[in-house]
Amino acid sequence: MAAIAPRLSIAFSTPAFVHHSGAMFDSAKEQTISGVVREFNWTNPHSSFKLEVTDAAGKSEIWAVEMNGPQNLMHDGWKRSTLKNGDRITAVVHPLRDGKP
């Protein structure tokens, strides 16, 4: 019994339930961005992609977009091949609070 107790205490410790904060994102705002996919990462704990967006002045910038992990995305119909480099897409994001893309 003593050998099981330490494993259980580790498995159910606070860090196991706490992932990380979304405080860096402004959840009260939504921003629509359109551009060309430059990279797609189908990885845990969060999939992500980089989107090359051209602003109104014609300046190009790379936006880094963080998503759910693959398991959750698959439940929403996503596949590893859903996004490919060169795809032109529109995404609705909660922007970073500091204004960085």
GROMACS .gro file of N, CA and C in nm:
model
  303
    1MET      N    1   0.081  -0.119   0.000
    1MET     CA    2   0.000   0.000   0.000
    1MET      C    3   0.086   0.126   0.000
    2ALA      N    4   0.197   0.120   0.068
    2ALA     CA    5   0.283   0.239   0.076
    2ALA      C    6   0.338   0.278  -0.060
    3ALA      N    7   0.362   0.182  -0.149
    3ALA     CA    8   0.416   0.213  -0.281
    3ALA      C    9   0.313   0.282  -0.369
    4ILE      N   10   0.186   0.258  -0.346
    4ILE     CA   11   0.081   0.319  -0.429
    4ILE      C   12   0.055   0.464  -0.388
    5ALA      N   13   0.060   0.493  -0.262
    5ALA     CA   14   0.027   0.628  -0.213
    5ALA      C   15   0.109   0.738  -0.278
    6PRO      N   16   0.243   0.726  -0.291
    6PRO     CA   17   0.318   0.834  -0.355
    6PRO      C   18   0.277   0.856  -0.501
    7ARG      N   19   0.247   0.750  -0.574
    7ARG     CA   20   0.205   0.766  -0.713
    7ARG      C   21   0.072   0.840  -0.722
    8LEU      N   22  -0.019   0.806  -0.634
    8LEU     CA   23  -0.149   0.874  -0.635
    8LEU      C   24  -0.135   1.021  -0.599
    9SER      N   25  -0.049   1.051  -0.504
    9SER     CA   26  -0.034   1.191  -0.465
    9SER      C   27   0.028   1.273  -0.579
   10ILE      N   28   0.114   1.213  -0.657
   10ILE     CA   29   0.172   1.284  -0.771
   10ILE      C   30   0.068   1.300  -0.881
   11ALA      N   31  -0.007   1.195  -0.908
   11ALA     CA   32  -0.107   1.200  -1.016
   11ALA      C   33  -0.217   1.301  -0.988
   12PHE      N   34  -0.249   1.321  -0.861
   12PHE     CA   35  -0.358   1.411  -0.827
   12PHE      C   36  -0.311   1.540  -0.763
   13SER      N   37  -0.187   1.574  -0.784
   13SER     CA   38  -0.137   1.700  -0.730
   13SER      C   39  -0.188   1.816  -0.815
   14THR      N   40  -0.181   1.935  -0.764
   14THR     CA   41  -0.232   2.054  -0.833
   14THR      C   42  -0.176   2.070  -0.974
   15PRO      N   43  -0.045   2.055  -0.999
   15PRO     CA   44   0.005   2.074  -1.135
   15PRO      C   45  -0.058   1.980  -1.238
   16ALA      N   46  -0.107   1.865  -1.195
   16ALA     CA   47  -0.170   1.773  -1.290
   16ALA      C   48  -0.301   1.831  -1.342
   17PHE      N   49  -0.367   1.914  -1.263
   17PHE     CA   50  -0.494   1.972  -1.304
   17PHE      C   51  -0.476   2.109  -1.370
   18VAL      N   52  -0.368   2.175  -1.345
   18VAL     CA   53  -0.346   2.310  -1.395
   18VAL      C   54  -0.256   2.301  -1.516
   19HIS      N   55  -0.304   2.350  -1.629
   19HIS     CA   56  -0.221   2.347  -1.749
   19HIS      C   57  -0.143   2.478  -1.754
   20HIS      N   58  -0.197   2.580  -1.809
   20HIS     CA   59  -0.137   2.713  -1.803
   20HIS      C   60  -0.246   2.816  -1.827
   21SER      N   61  -0.213   2.936  -1.797
   21SER     CA   62  -0.312   3.043  -1.804
   21SER      C   63  -0.329   3.094  -1.947
   22GLY      N   64  -0.450   3.135  -1.979
   22GLY     CA   65  -0.477   3.201  -2.106
   22GLY      C   66  -0.479   3.352  -2.089
   23ALA      N   67  -0.422   3.399  -1.978
   23ALA     CA   68  -0.428   3.543  -1.946
   23ALA      C   69  -0.359   3.630  -2.050
   24MET      N   70  -0.271   3.572  -2.130
   24MET     CA   71  -0.202   3.653  -2.230
   24MET      C   72  -0.293   3.690  -2.346
   25PHE      N   73  -0.407   3.617  -2.360
   25PHE     CA   74  -0.502   3.643  -2.466
   25PHE      C   75  -0.614   3.732  -2.415
   26ASP      N   76  -0.665   3.820  -2.501
   26ASP     CA   77  -0.777   3.905  -2.465
   26ASP      C   78  -0.906   3.833  -2.507
   27SER      N   79  -0.963   3.759  -2.414
   27SER     CA   80  -1.080   3.677  -2.446
   27SER      C   81  -1.205   3.761  -2.474
   28ALA      N   82  -1.201   3.889  -2.443
   28ALA     CA   83  -1.314   3.978  -2.471
   28ALA      C   84  -1.314   4.028  -2.615
   29LYS      N   85  -1.203   4.009  -2.685
   29LYS     CA   86  -1.192   4.057  -2.823
   29LYS      C   87  -1.178   3.941  -2.920
   30GLU      N   88  -1.236   3.956  -3.037
   30GLU     CA   89  -1.213   3.863  -3.147
   30GLU      C   90  -1.160   3.945  -3.264
   31GLN      N   91  -1.065   3.888  -3.333
   31GLN     CA   92  -1.005   3.956  -3.448
   31GLN      C   93  -1.003   3.857  -3.564
   32THR      N   94  -1.046   3.901  -3.680
   32THR     CA   95  -1.044   3.817  -3.799
   32THR      C   96  -0.919   3.851  -3.879
   33ILE      N   97  -0.842   3.748  -3.910
   33ILE     CA   98  -0.720   3.766  -3.990
   33ILE      C   99  -0.725   3.671  -4.109
   34SER      N  100  -0.672   3.715  -4.221
   34SER     CA  101  -0.667   3.633  -4.342
   34SER      C  102  -0.526   3.634  -4.394
   35GLY      N  103  -0.484   3.520  -4.446
   35GLY     CA  104  -0.350   3.513  -4.500
   35GLY      C  105  -0.317   3.375  -4.551
   36VAL      N  106  -0.187   3.351  -4.563
   36VAL     CA  107  -0.135   3.226  -4.619
   36VAL      C  108  -0.066   3.148  -4.508
   37VAL      N  109  -0.102   3.019  -4.496
   37VAL     CA  110  -0.041   2.931  -4.396
   37VAL      C  111   0.106   2.911  -4.432
   38ARG      N  112   0.193   2.936  -4.337
   38ARG     CA  113   0.337   2.917  -4.357
   38ARG      C  114   0.393   2.799  -4.279
   39GLU      N  115   0.315   2.752  -4.180
   39GLU     CA  116   0.361   2.637  -4.099
   39GLU      C  117   0.241   2.586  -4.021
   40PHE      N  118   0.228   2.453  -4.010
   40PHE     CA  119   0.122   2.393  -3.929
   40PHE      C  120   0.185   2.283  -3.845
   41ASN      N  121   0.164   2.291  -3.714
   41ASN     CA  122   0.219   2.192  -3.620
   41ASN      C  123   0.106   2.117  -3.553
   42TRP      N  124   0.096   1.989  -3.583
   42TRP     CA  125  -0.006   1.900  -3.526
   42TRP      C  126   0.058   1.832  -3.407
   43THR      N  127   0.066   1.901  -3.294
   43THR     CA  128   0.142   1.852  -3.179
   43THR      C  129   0.065   1.874  -3.048
   44ASN      N  130   0.105   1.798  -2.948
   44ASN     CA  131   0.054   1.818  -2.812
   44ASN      C  132   0.147   1.910  -2.738
   45PRO      N  133   0.106   1.988  -2.642
   45PRO     CA  134  -0.030   1.993  -2.594
   45PRO      C  135  -0.120   2.083  -2.679
   46HIS      N  136  -0.062   2.165  -2.767
   46HIS     CA  137  -0.141   2.254  -2.851
   46HIS      C  138  -0.091   2.249  -2.994
   47SER      N  139  -0.182   2.229  -3.086
   47SER     CA  140  -0.146   2.245  -3.227
   47SER      C  141  -0.134   2.395  -3.253
   48SER      N  142  -0.064   2.431  -3.358
   48SER     CA  143  -0.047   2.573  -3.388
   48SER      C  144  -0.018   2.590  -3.537
   49PHE      N  145  -0.035   2.712  -3.582
   49PHE     CA  146   0.005   2.743  -3.719
   49PHE      C  147   0.053   2.886  -3.726
   50LYS      N  148   0.132   2.913  -3.829
   50LYS     CA  149   0.178   3.049  -3.856
   50LYS      C  150   0.111   3.095  -3.984
   51LEU      N  151   0.059   3.216  -3.978
   51LEU     CA  152  -0.017   3.273  -4.088
   51LEU      C  153   0.048   3.403  -4.131
   52GLU      N  154   0.083   3.413  -4.259
   52GLU     CA  155   0.139   3.537  -4.313
   52GLU      C  156   0.023   3.627  -4.353
   53VAL      N  157   0.011   3.739  -4.282
   53VAL     CA  158  -0.100   3.831  -4.299
   53VAL      C  159  -0.046   3.963  -4.355
   54THR      N  160  -0.112   4.018  -4.456
   54THR     CA  161  -0.075   4.148  -4.511
   54THR      C  162  -0.172   4.252  -4.457
   55ASP      N  163  -0.119   4.355  -4.392
   55ASP     CA  164  -0.206   4.458  -4.332
   55ASP      C  165  -0.251   4.559  -4.438
   56ALA      N  166  -0.332   4.656  -4.398
   56ALA     CA  167  -0.388   4.755  -4.489
   56ALA      C  168  -0.280   4.838  -4.559
   57ALA      N  169  -0.164   4.853  -4.496
   57ALA     CA  170  -0.054   4.930  -4.555
   57ALA      C  171   0.032   4.846  -4.648
   58GLY      N  172  -0.002   4.717  -4.663
   58GLY     CA  173   0.076   4.630  -4.751
   58GLY      C  174   0.193   4.563  -4.681
   59LYS      N  175   0.206   4.583  -4.551
   59LYS     CA  176   0.314   4.521  -4.474
   59LYS      C  177   0.274   4.379  -4.434
   60SER      N  178   0.366   4.286  -4.456
   60SER     CA  179   0.341   4.146  -4.422
   60SER      C  180   0.396   4.115  -4.283
   61GLU      N  181   0.318   4.042  -4.204
   61GLU     CA  182   0.365   3.999  -4.073
   61GLU      C  183   0.316   3.857  -4.048
   62ILE      N  184   0.389   3.785  -3.965
   62ILE     CA  185   0.356   3.647  -3.933
   62ILE      C  186   0.281   3.644  -3.800
   63TRP      N  187   0.163   3.586  -3.803
   63TRP     CA  188   0.083   3.565  -3.682
   63TRP      C  189   0.102   3.421  -3.637
   64ALA      N  190   0.126   3.400  -3.508
   64ALA     CA  191   0.135   3.266  -3.450
   64ALA      C  192   0.002   3.238  -3.382
   65VAL      N  193  -0.066   3.132  -3.424
   65VAL     CA  194  -0.198   3.099  -3.371
   65VAL      C  195  -0.191   2.965  -3.297
   66GLU      N  196  -0.230   2.966  -3.171
   66GLU     CA  197  -0.231   2.846  -3.088
   66GLU      C  198  -0.373   2.790  -3.085
   67MET      N  199  -0.381   2.658  -3.094
   67MET     CA  200  -0.512   2.591  -3.097
   67MET      C  201  -0.519   2.484  -2.989
   68ASN      N  202  -0.628   2.407  -2.991
   68ASN     CA  203  -0.638   2.289  -2.905
   68ASN      C  204  -0.540   2.184  -2.950
   69GLY      N  205  -0.524   2.079  -2.870
   69GLY     CA  206  -0.441   1.966  -2.907
   69GLY      C  207  -0.509   1.879  -3.012
   70PRO      N  208  -0.434   1.791  -3.077
   70PRO     CA  209  -0.489   1.706  -3.183
   70PRO      C  210  -0.613   1.626  -3.141
   71GLN      N  211  -0.614   1.571  -3.021
   71GLN     CA  212  -0.728   1.490  -2.977
   71GLN      C  213  -0.857   1.572  -2.980
   72ASN      N  214  -0.853   1.694  -2.928
   72ASN     CA  215  -0.972   1.780  -2.930
   72ASN      C  216  -1.006   1.824  -3.071
   73LEU      N  217  -0.905   1.854  -3.150
   73LEU     CA  218  -0.931   1.898  -3.288
   73LEU      C  219  -0.996   1.786  -3.370
   74MET      N  220  -0.954   1.662  -3.349
   74MET     CA  221  -1.014   1.550  -3.421
   74MET      C  222  -1.163   1.539  -3.391
   75HIS      N  223  -1.203   1.568  -3.268
   75HIS     CA  224  -1.345   1.565  -3.232
   75HIS      C  225  -1.423   1.672  -3.308
   76ASP      N  226  -1.354   1.777  -3.352
   76ASP     CA  227  -1.418   1.884  -3.429
   76ASP      C  228  -1.401   1.865  -3.580
   77GLY      N  229  -1.350   1.749  -3.621
   77GLY     CA  230  -1.339   1.717  -3.764
   77GLY      C  231  -1.205   1.752  -3.828
   78TRP      N  232  -1.108   1.800  -3.750
   78TRP     CA  233  -0.977   1.833  -3.805
   78TRP      C  234  -0.896   1.705  -3.827
   79LYS      N  235  -0.803   1.713  -3.923
   79LYS     CA  236  -0.706   1.607  -3.949
   79LYS      C  237  -0.568   1.672  -3.957
   80ARG      N  238  -0.466   1.589  -3.952
   80ARG     CA  239  -0.328   1.637  -3.966
   80ARG      C  240  -0.311   1.712  -4.099
   81SER      N  241  -0.392   1.679  -4.197
   81SER     CA  242  -0.380   1.738  -4.331
   81SER      C  243  -0.478   1.853  -4.355
   82THR      N  244  -0.550   1.898  -4.252
   82THR     CA  245  -0.650   2.004  -4.272
   82THR      C  246  -0.586   2.133  -4.322
   83LEU      N  247  -0.472   2.171  -4.265
   83LEU     CA  248  -0.401   2.291  -4.310
   83LEU      C  249  -0.270   2.249  -4.375
   84LYS      N  250  -0.240   2.313  -4.488
   84LYS     CA  251  -0.114   2.286  -4.557
   84LYS      C  252  -0.045   2.418  -4.589
   85ASN      N  253   0.086   2.415  -4.592
   85ASN     CA  254   0.161   2.535  -4.631
   85ASN      C  255   0.109   2.585  -4.765
   86GLY      N  256   0.085   2.715  -4.772
   86GLY     CA  257   0.036   2.776  -4.895
   86GLY      C  258  -0.115   2.793  -4.899
   87ASP      N  259  -0.188   2.727  -4.808
   87ASP     CA  260  -0.334   2.745  -4.804
   87ASP      C  261  -0.366   2.888  -4.765
   88ARG      N  262  -0.466   2.946  -4.832
   88ARG     CA  263  -0.515   3.079  -4.797
   88ARG      C  264  -0.637   3.058  -4.708
   89ILE      N  265  -0.630   3.112  -4.584
   89ILE     CA  266  -0.738   3.091  -4.489
   89ILE      C  267  -0.776   3.221  -4.417
   90THR      N  268  -0.890   3.217  -4.352
   90THR     CA  269  -0.933   3.324  -4.263
   90THR      C  270  -0.953   3.260  -4.126
   91ALA      N  271  -0.901   3.324  -4.022
   91ALA     CA  272  -0.912   3.272  -3.886
   91ALA      C  273  -0.966   3.381  -3.794
   92VAL      N  274  -1.045   3.340  -3.699
   92VAL     CA  275  -1.095   3.430  -3.596
   92VAL      C  276  -1.019   3.395  -3.468
   93VAL      N  277  -0.949   3.493  -3.413
   93VAL     CA  278  -0.861   3.469  -3.297
   93VAL      C  279  -0.894   3.564  -3.184
   94HIS      N  280  -0.851   3.524  -3.064
   94HIS     CA  281  -0.847   3.615  -2.951
   94HIS      C  282  -0.704   3.668  -2.948
   95PRO      N  283  -0.684   3.795  -2.980
   95PRO     CA  284  -0.547   3.847  -2.992
   95PRO      C  285  -0.474   3.854  -2.857
   96LEU      N  286  -0.343   3.862  -2.865
   96LEU     CA  287  -0.263   3.880  -2.745
   96LEU      C  288  -0.293   4.017  -2.685
   97ARG      N  289  -0.289   4.026  -2.555
   97ARG     CA  290  -0.315   4.154  -2.487
   97ARG      C  291  -0.210   4.261  -2.521
   98ASP      N  292  -0.086   4.216  -2.549
   98ASP     CA  293   0.019   4.314  -2.577
   98ASP      C  294   0.019   4.362  -2.722
   99GLY      N  295  -0.073   4.310  -2.806
   99GLY     CA  296  -0.086   4.357  -2.943
   99GLY      C  297   0.004   4.288  -3.043
  100LYS      N  298   0.092   4.199  -2.996
  100LYS     CA  299   0.180   4.127  -3.090
  100LYS      C  300   0.098   4.028  -3.171
  101PRO      N  301   0.144   4.001  -3.293
  101PRO     CA  302   0.068   3.908  -3.378
  101PRO      C  303   0.089   3.764  -3.335
   0.00000   0.00000   0.00000
